[in-house]
Amino acid sequence: MLEWMVWTTPTALVFAGLALLLVVMAVWARLSPPVARRGFLRIETDRGDRLYIGLISAAVVLAGWIALTDLSMVLALACALAVAAVIGIWG
């Protein structure tokens, strides 16, 4: 199905997961409109803003991990998910 883009299965799964996440966030926003609040980021953010900032921060953590260390990417994924979760909950 995805041979035309020469995607690997993990790459396709990441993009499918992001698409699913966007659909879930859209449905959640429709059922319960987001409310802006201030967290430790010192700016008013709603759920979507924190999701976006969390995803970008997780990408920075993963890229930095690849650039700076040879440790396992499983640890990098755990750190990236932790950063995104902290921003999503308390950001």
CSV table of N, CA, C and O in Angstrom, one decimal:
chain,number,residue,atom,x,y,z
A,1,MET,N,0.8,-1.2,0.0
A,1,MET,CA,0.0,0.0,0.0
A,1,MET,C,0.9,1.3,0.0
A,1,MET,O,0.5,2.2,-0.7
A,2,LEU,N,1.9,1.3,0.8
A,2,LEU,CA,2.8,2.5,0.9
A,2,LEU,C,4.1,2.3,0.1
A,2,LEU,O,5.0,3.1,0.3
A,3,GLU,N,4.1,1.4,-0.8
A,3,GLU,CA,5.4,1.2,-1.5
A,3,GLU,C,5.8,2.4,-2.4
A,3,GLU,O,6.9,2.7,-2.6
A,4,TRP,N,4.8,3.2,-2.8
A,4,TRP,CA,5.1,4.3,-3.7
A,4,TRP,C,5.9,5.4,-3.0
A,4,TRP,O,6.6,6.2,-3.6
A,5,MET,N,5.9,5.4,-1.6
A,5,MET,CA,6.7,6.4,-0.9
A,5,MET,C,7.9,5.8,-0.3
A,5,MET,O,8.7,6.5,0.3
A,6,VAL,N,8.1,4.5,-0.5
A,6,VAL,CA,9.2,3.8,0.1
A,6,VAL,C,9.3,4.0,1.6
A,6,VAL,O,10.4,4.3,2.1
A,7,TRP,N,8.2,4.0,2.3
A,7,TRP,CA,8.2,4.1,3.7
A,7,TRP,C,8.5,2.8,4.4
A,7,TRP,O,8.1,1.8,3.9
A,8,THR,N,9.1,2.9,5.5
A,8,THR,CA,9.3,1.7,6.3
A,8,THR,C,8.0,1.6,7.2
A,8,THR,O,7.3,2.5,7.4
A,9,THR,N,7.8,0.4,7.7
A,9,THR,CA,6.6,0.2,8.6
A,9,THR,C,6.6,1.1,9.8
A,9,THR,O,5.6,1.7,10.1
A,10,PRO,N,7.8,1.2,10.5
A,10,PRO,CA,7.8,2.1,11.7
A,10,PRO,C,7.4,3.6,11.3
A,10,PRO,O,6.7,4.3,12.0
A,11,THR,N,7.9,4.1,10.2
A,11,THR,CA,7.6,5.4,9.7
A,11,THR,C,6.1,5.6,9.5
A,11,THR,O,5.5,6.5,9.9
A,12,ALA,N,5.6,4.6,8.8
A,12,ALA,CA,4.1,4.6,8.5
A,12,ALA,C,3.3,4.6,9.8
A,12,ALA,O,2.3,5.3,10.0
A,13,LEU,N,3.8,3.8,10.8
A,13,LEU,CA,3.1,3.7,12.1
A,13,LEU,C,3.1,5.0,12.8
A,13,LEU,O,2.1,5.4,13.5
A,14,VAL,N,4.2,5.7,12.8
A,14,VAL,CA,4.4,7.0,13.4
A,14,VAL,C,3.4,8.0,12.9
A,14,VAL,O,2.6,8.7,13.6
A,15,PHE,N,3.3,8.1,11.5
A,15,PHE,CA,2.4,9.0,10.9
A,15,PHE,C,1.0,8.6,11.1
A,15,PHE,O,0.1,9.5,11.3
A,16,ALA,N,0.7,7.4,11.1
A,16,ALA,CA,-0.7,6.9,11.4
A,16,ALA,C,-1.1,7.3,12.8
A,16,ALA,O,-2.2,7.7,13.1
A,17,GLY,N,-0.1,7.1,13.7
A,17,GLY,CA,-0.4,7.5,15.1
A,17,GLY,C,-0.6,8.9,15.3
A,17,GLY,O,-1.5,9.3,16.0
A,18,LEU,N,0.1,9.8,14.6
A,18,LEU,CA,-0.1,11.2,14.6
A,18,LEU,C,-1.5,11.6,14.1
A,18,LEU,O,-2.2,12.4,14.6
A,19,ALA,N,-1.8,10.9,13.0
A,19,ALA,CA,-3.2,11.2,12.4
A,19,ALA,C,-4.3,10.8,13.4
A,19,ALA,O,-5.2,11.5,13.6
A,20,LEU,N,-4.1,9.6,14.0
A,20,LEU,CA,-5.1,9.2,15.0
A,20,LEU,C,-5.2,10.2,16.2
A,20,LEU,O,-6.2,10.5,16.7
A,21,LEU,N,-4.0,10.6,16.6
A,21,LEU,CA,-3.9,11.6,17.7
A,21,LEU,C,-4.7,12.9,17.4
A,21,LEU,O,-5.4,13.4,18.2
A,22,LEU,N,-4.5,13.4,16.1
A,22,LEU,CA,-5.2,14.6,15.7
A,22,LEU,C,-6.7,14.4,15.7
A,22,LEU,O,-7.5,15.2,16.1
A,23,VAL,N,-7.2,13.2,15.2
A,23,VAL,CA,-8.6,12.9,15.2
A,23,VAL,C,-9.2,12.8,16.6
A,23,VAL,O,-10.2,13.4,16.9
A,24,VAL,N,-8.4,12.1,17.5
A,24,VAL,CA,-8.9,12.0,18.9
A,24,VAL,C,-9.0,13.4,19.5
A,24,VAL,O,-10.0,13.7,20.2
A,25,MET,N,-8.0,14.3,19.3
A,25,MET,CA,-8.0,15.6,19.8
A,25,MET,C,-9.2,16.4,19.3
A,25,MET,O,-9.8,17.2,20.0
A,26,ALA,N,-9.5,16.3,18.0
A,26,ALA,CA,-10.6,17.0,17.4
A,26,ALA,C,-11.9,16.6,18.0
A,26,ALA,O,-12.8,17.4,18.3
A,27,VAL,N,-12.1,15.3,18.2
A,27,VAL,CA,-13.3,14.8,18.8
A,27,VAL,C,-13.4,15.2,20.2
A,27,VAL,O,-14.5,15.7,20.7
A,28,TRP,N,-12.3,15.2,21.0
A,28,TRP,CA,-12.3,15.6,22.4
A,28,TRP,C,-12.7,17.1,22.4
A,28,TRP,O,-13.4,17.6,23.3
A,29,ALA,N,-12.1,17.9,21.5
A,29,ALA,CA,-12.4,19.4,21.5
A,29,ALA,C,-13.9,19.6,21.2
A,29,ALA,O,-14.5,20.6,21.7
A,30,ARG,N,-14.5,18.8,20.4
A,30,ARG,CA,-15.9,18.9,20.0
A,30,ARG,C,-16.8,18.6,21.2
A,30,ARG,O,-17.8,19.3,21.5
A,31,LEU,N,-16.4,17.6,22.0
A,31,LEU,CA,-17.2,17.1,23.1
A,31,LEU,C,-16.9,18.0,24.3
A,31,LEU,O,-17.9,18.2,25.1
A,32,SER,N,-15.7,18.5,24.5
A,32,SER,CA,-15.4,19.3,25.7
A,32,SER,C,-14.4,20.4,25.2
A,32,SER,O,-13.2,20.2,25.1
A,33,PRO,N,-14.9,21.6,24.9
A,33,PRO,CA,-14.1,22.7,24.4
A,33,PRO,C,-12.9,23.0,25.3
A,33,PRO,O,-13.1,23.0,26.5
A,34,PRO,N,-11.7,23.1,24.7
A,34,PRO,CA,-10.5,23.4,25.5
A,34,PRO,C,-10.6,24.8,26.2
A,34,PRO,O,-11.2,25.7,25.7
A,35,VAL,N,-10.0,24.8,27.4
A,35,VAL,CA,-9.9,26.1,28.1
A,35,VAL,C,-8.4,26.4,28.3
A,35,VAL,O,-7.6,25.6,28.7
A,36,ALA,N,-8.1,27.7,28.0
A,36,ALA,CA,-6.7,28.1,28.1
A,36,ALA,C,-6.4,28.3,29.6
A,36,ALA,O,-7.2,28.8,30.4
A,37,ARG,N,-5.1,27.9,30.0
A,37,ARG,CA,-4.7,28.1,31.3
A,37,ARG,C,-3.2,28.3,31.3
A,37,ARG,O,-2.5,28.1,30.3
A,38,ARG,N,-2.7,28.8,32.4
A,38,ARG,CA,-1.2,29.0,32.5
A,38,ARG,C,-0.6,27.9,33.4
A,38,ARG,O,-1.1,27.6,34.5
A,39,GLY,N,0.5,27.4,32.9
A,39,GLY,CA,1.2,26.4,33.6
A,39,GLY,C,2.6,26.8,33.8
A,39,GLY,O,2.9,28.1,33.8
A,40,PHE,N,3.6,25.9,33.9
A,40,PHE,CA,5.0,26.3,34.1
A,40,PHE,C,5.6,26.9,32.8
A,40,PHE,O,6.7,27.5,32.9
A,41,LEU,N,4.9,26.8,31.7
A,41,LEU,CA,5.4,27.4,30.5
A,41,LEU,C,5.3,28.9,30.5
A,41,LEU,O,5.8,29.6,29.6
A,42,ARG,N,4.5,29.5,31.4
A,42,ARG,CA,4.3,30.9,31.5
A,42,ARG,C,3.6,31.6,30.4
A,42,ARG,O,3.6,32.8,30.2
A,43,ILE,N,2.9,30.8,29.6
A,43,ILE,CA,2.0,31.3,28.6
A,43,ILE,C,0.7,30.6,28.7
A,43,ILE,O,0.6,29.5,29.2
A,44,GLU,N,-0.4,31.3,28.2
A,44,GLU,CA,-1.7,30.6,28.2
A,44,GLU,C,-1.7,29.6,27.1
A,44,GLU,O,-1.5,29.9,25.9
A,45,THR,N,-2.0,28.4,27.4
A,45,THR,CA,-2.1,27.3,26.4
A,45,THR,C,-3.4,26.5,26.7
A,45,THR,O,-3.8,26.4,27.8
A,46,ASP,N,-3.9,25.9,25.6
A,46,ASP,CA,-5.0,24.9,25.8
A,46,ASP,C,-4.4,23.6,25.4
A,46,ASP,O,-3.2,23.4,25.2
A,47,ARG,N,-5.3,22.6,25.4
A,47,ARG,CA,-4.8,21.2,25.1
A,47,ARG,C,-4.0,21.1,23.8
A,47,ARG,O,-3.0,20.4,23.8
A,48,GLY,N,-4.5,21.6,22.8
A,48,GLY,CA,-3.9,21.5,21.5
A,48,GLY,C,-2.5,22.2,21.5
A,48,GLY,O,-1.6,21.7,20.9
A,49,ASP,N,-2.4,23.4,22.1
A,49,ASP,CA,-1.1,24.0,22.2
A,49,ASP,C,-0.1,23.2,22.9
A,49,ASP,O,1.1,23.0,22.5
A,50,ARG,N,-0.5,22.6,24.1
A,50,ARG,CA,0.4,21.8,24.9
A,50,ARG,C,0.8,20.5,24.1
A,50,ARG,O,1.9,20.0,24.2
A,51,LEU,N,-0.2,20.0,23.3
A,51,LEU,CA,0.2,18.8,22.5
A,51,LEU,C,1.2,19.1,21.5
A,51,LEU,O,2.2,18.4,21.3
A,52,TYR,N,1.0,20.3,20.8
A,52,TYR,CA,2.0,20.7,19.8
A,52,TYR,C,3.4,20.9,20.4
A,52,TYR,O,4.4,20.4,19.9
A,53,ILE,N,3.4,21.7,21.5
A,53,ILE,CA,4.7,22.0,22.2
A,53,ILE,C,5.3,20.7,22.7
A,53,ILE,O,6.5,20.5,22.6
A,54,GLY,N,4.5,19.8,23.2
A,54,GLY,CA,5.0,18.5,23.6
A,54,GLY,C,5.6,17.6,22.5
A,54,GLY,O,6.7,17.0,22.7
A,55,LEU,N,5.0,17.6,21.4
A,55,LEU,CA,5.5,16.9,20.2
A,55,LEU,C,6.8,17.4,19.7
A,55,LEU,O,7.7,16.7,19.4
A,56,ILE,N,6.8,18.8,19.6
A,56,ILE,CA,8.1,19.4,19.2
A,56,ILE,C,9.2,19.2,20.2
A,56,ILE,O,10.3,18.8,19.8
A,57,SER,N,8.9,19.3,21.5
A,57,SER,CA,9.9,19.0,22.5
A,57,SER,C,10.4,17.6,22.5
A,57,SER,O,11.6,17.3,22.6
A,58,ALA,N,9.5,16.6,22.3
A,58,ALA,CA,9.9,15.2,22.2
A,58,ALA,C,10.8,15.0,21.0
A,58,ALA,O,11.8,14.3,21.1
A,59,ALA,N,10.5,15.7,19.9
A,59,ALA,CA,11.4,15.5,18.7
A,59,ALA,C,12.7,16.1,19.0
A,59,ALA,O,13.8,15.5,18.5
A,60,VAL,N,12.8,17.2,19.7
A,60,VAL,CA,14.1,17.8,20.0
A,60,VAL,C,14.9,16.9,21.0
A,60,VAL,O,16.1,16.7,20.8
A,61,VAL,N,14.2,16.2,21.9
A,61,VAL,CA,14.9,15.3,22.8
A,61,VAL,C,15.4,14.1,22.0
A,61,VAL,O,16.6,13.7,22.2
A,62,LEU,N,14.6,13.6,21.1
A,62,LEU,CA,15.1,12.4,20.3
A,62,LEU,C,16.2,12.8,19.4
A,62,LEU,O,17.2,12.1,19.3
A,63,ALA,N,16.2,14.0,18.7
A,63,ALA,CA,17.3,14.4,17.9
A,63,ALA,C,18.5,14.7,18.7
A,63,ALA,O,19.6,14.3,18.3
A,64,GLY,N,18.4,15.3,19.8
A,64,GLY,CA,19.5,15.6,20.7
A,64,GLY,C,20.1,14.3,21.2
A,64,GLY,O,21.4,14.2,21.3
A,65,TRP,N,19.3,13.3,21.5
A,65,TRP,CA,19.8,12.0,22.0
A,65,TRP,C,20.6,11.3,20.9
A,65,TRP,O,21.7,10.8,21.2
A,66,ILE,N,20.2,11.4,19.7
A,66,ILE,CA,20.9,10.8,18.6
A,66,ILE,C,22.2,11.5,18.4
A,66,ILE,O,23.3,10.9,18.1
A,67,ALA,N,22.2,12.8,18.5
A,67,ALA,CA,23.4,13.6,18.2
A,67,ALA,C,24.4,13.5,19.4
A,67,ALA,O,25.6,13.5,19.1
A,68,LEU,N,24.0,13.3,20.6
A,68,LEU,CA,24.9,13.4,21.7
A,68,LEU,C,25.3,12.1,22.4
A,68,LEU,O,26.2,12.1,23.2
A,69,THR,N,24.6,11.0,22.2
A,69,THR,CA,24.9,9.8,22.9
A,69,THR,C,24.7,8.6,22.1
A,69,THR,O,24.0,8.6,21.0
A,70,ASP,N,25.3,7.5,22.5
A,70,ASP,CA,25.1,6.2,21.8
A,70,ASP,C,24.2,5.3,22.6
A,70,ASP,O,24.2,4.1,22.3
A,71,LEU,N,23.6,5.8,23.6
A,71,LEU,CA,22.7,4.9,24.5
A,71,LEU,C,21.5,4.5,23.7
A,71,LEU,O,21.2,5.0,22.6
A,72,SER,N,20.8,3.5,24.3
A,72,SER,CA,19.6,2.9,23.7
A,72,SER,C,18.5,4.0,23.3
A,72,SER,O,18.2,4.9,24.1
A,73,MET,N,17.9,3.8,22.2
A,73,MET,CA,16.8,4.6,21.8
A,73,MET,C,15.6,4.4,22.6
A,73,MET,O,14.7,5.2,22.6
A,74,VAL,N,15.5,3.2,23.2
A,74,VAL,CA,14.4,3.0,24.1
A,74,VAL,C,14.4,4.0,25.3
A,74,VAL,O,13.4,4.5,25.7
A,75,LEU,N,15.6,4.3,25.8
A,75,LEU,CA,15.7,5.3,26.8
A,75,LEU,C,15.4,6.7,26.3
A,75,LEU,O,14.7,7.5,27.0
A,76,ALA,N,15.7,7.0,25.1
A,76,ALA,CA,15.4,8.2,24.5
A,76,ALA,C,13.9,8.4,24.3
A,76,ALA,O,13.3,9.4,24.6
A,77,LEU,N,13.2,7.3,23.9
A,77,LEU,CA,11.8,7.3,23.7
A,77,LEU,C,11.1,7.6,25.1
A,77,LEU,O,10.2,8.3,25.2
A,78,ALA,N,11.6,6.9,26.1
A,78,ALA,CA,11.1,7.1,27.5
A,78,ALA,C,11.2,8.5,27.9
A,78,ALA,O,10.3,9.1,28.5
A,79,CYS,N,12.4,9.1,27.7
A,79,CYS,CA,12.6,10.5,28.1
A,79,CYS,C,11.7,11.5,27.2
A,79,CYS,O,11.1,12.4,27.8
A,80,ALA,N,11.6,11.2,26.0
A,80,ALA,CA,10.8,12.0,25.1
A,80,ALA,C,9.3,12.0,25.5
A,80,ALA,O,8.6,13.0,25.6
A,81,LEU,N,8.8,10.8,25.8
A,81,LEU,CA,7.4,10.6,26.3
A,81,LEU,C,7.2,11.3,27.6
A,81,LEU,O,6.2,11.9,27.9
A,82,ALA,N,8.2,11.2,28.5
A,82,ALA,CA,8.1,11.9,29.8
A,82,ALA,C,8.0,13.4,29.6
A,82,ALA,O,7.2,14.1,30.3
A,83,VAL,N,8.9,13.9,28.8
A,83,VAL,CA,8.8,15.4,28.5
A,83,VAL,C,7.5,15.8,27.9
A,83,VAL,O,6.9,16.8,28.4
A,84,ALA,N,7.0,15.1,27.0
A,84,ALA,CA,5.7,15.4,26.4
A,84,ALA,C,4.6,15.3,27.4
A,84,ALA,O,3.7,16.1,27.4
A,85,ALA,N,4.6,14.3,28.3
A,85,ALA,CA,3.6,14.1,29.3
A,85,ALA,C,3.6,15.2,30.3
A,85,ALA,O,2.6,15.8,30.7
A,86,VAL,N,4.8,15.6,30.7
A,86,VAL,CA,5.0,16.7,31.7
A,86,VAL,C,4.4,18.0,31.1
A,86,VAL,O,3.7,18.8,31.7
A,87,ILE,N,4.7,18.3,29.8
A,87,ILE,CA,4.2,19.5,29.2
A,87,ILE,C,2.7,19.4,29.0
A,87,ILE,O,2.0,20.4,29.2
A,88,GLY,N,2.2,18.2,28.7
A,88,GLY,CA,0.8,18.1,28.5
A,88,GLY,C,0.0,18.2,29.8
A,88,GLY,O,-1.1,18.8,29.8
A,89,ILE,N,0.5,17.8,30.9
A,89,ILE,CA,-0.2,17.8,32.2
A,89,ILE,C,0.0,19.1,32.9
A,89,ILE,O,-1.0,19.8,33.3
A,90,TRP,N,1.2,19.6,33.0
A,90,TRP,CA,1.5,20.8,33.8
A,90,TRP,C,1.9,22.0,33.0
A,90,TRP,O,2.2,23.0,33.6
A,91,GLY,N,2.1,21.9,31.7
A,91,GLY,CA,2.6,23.0,30.9
A,91,GLY,C,1.6,24.0,30.8
A,91,GLY,O,1.7,25.2,30.6
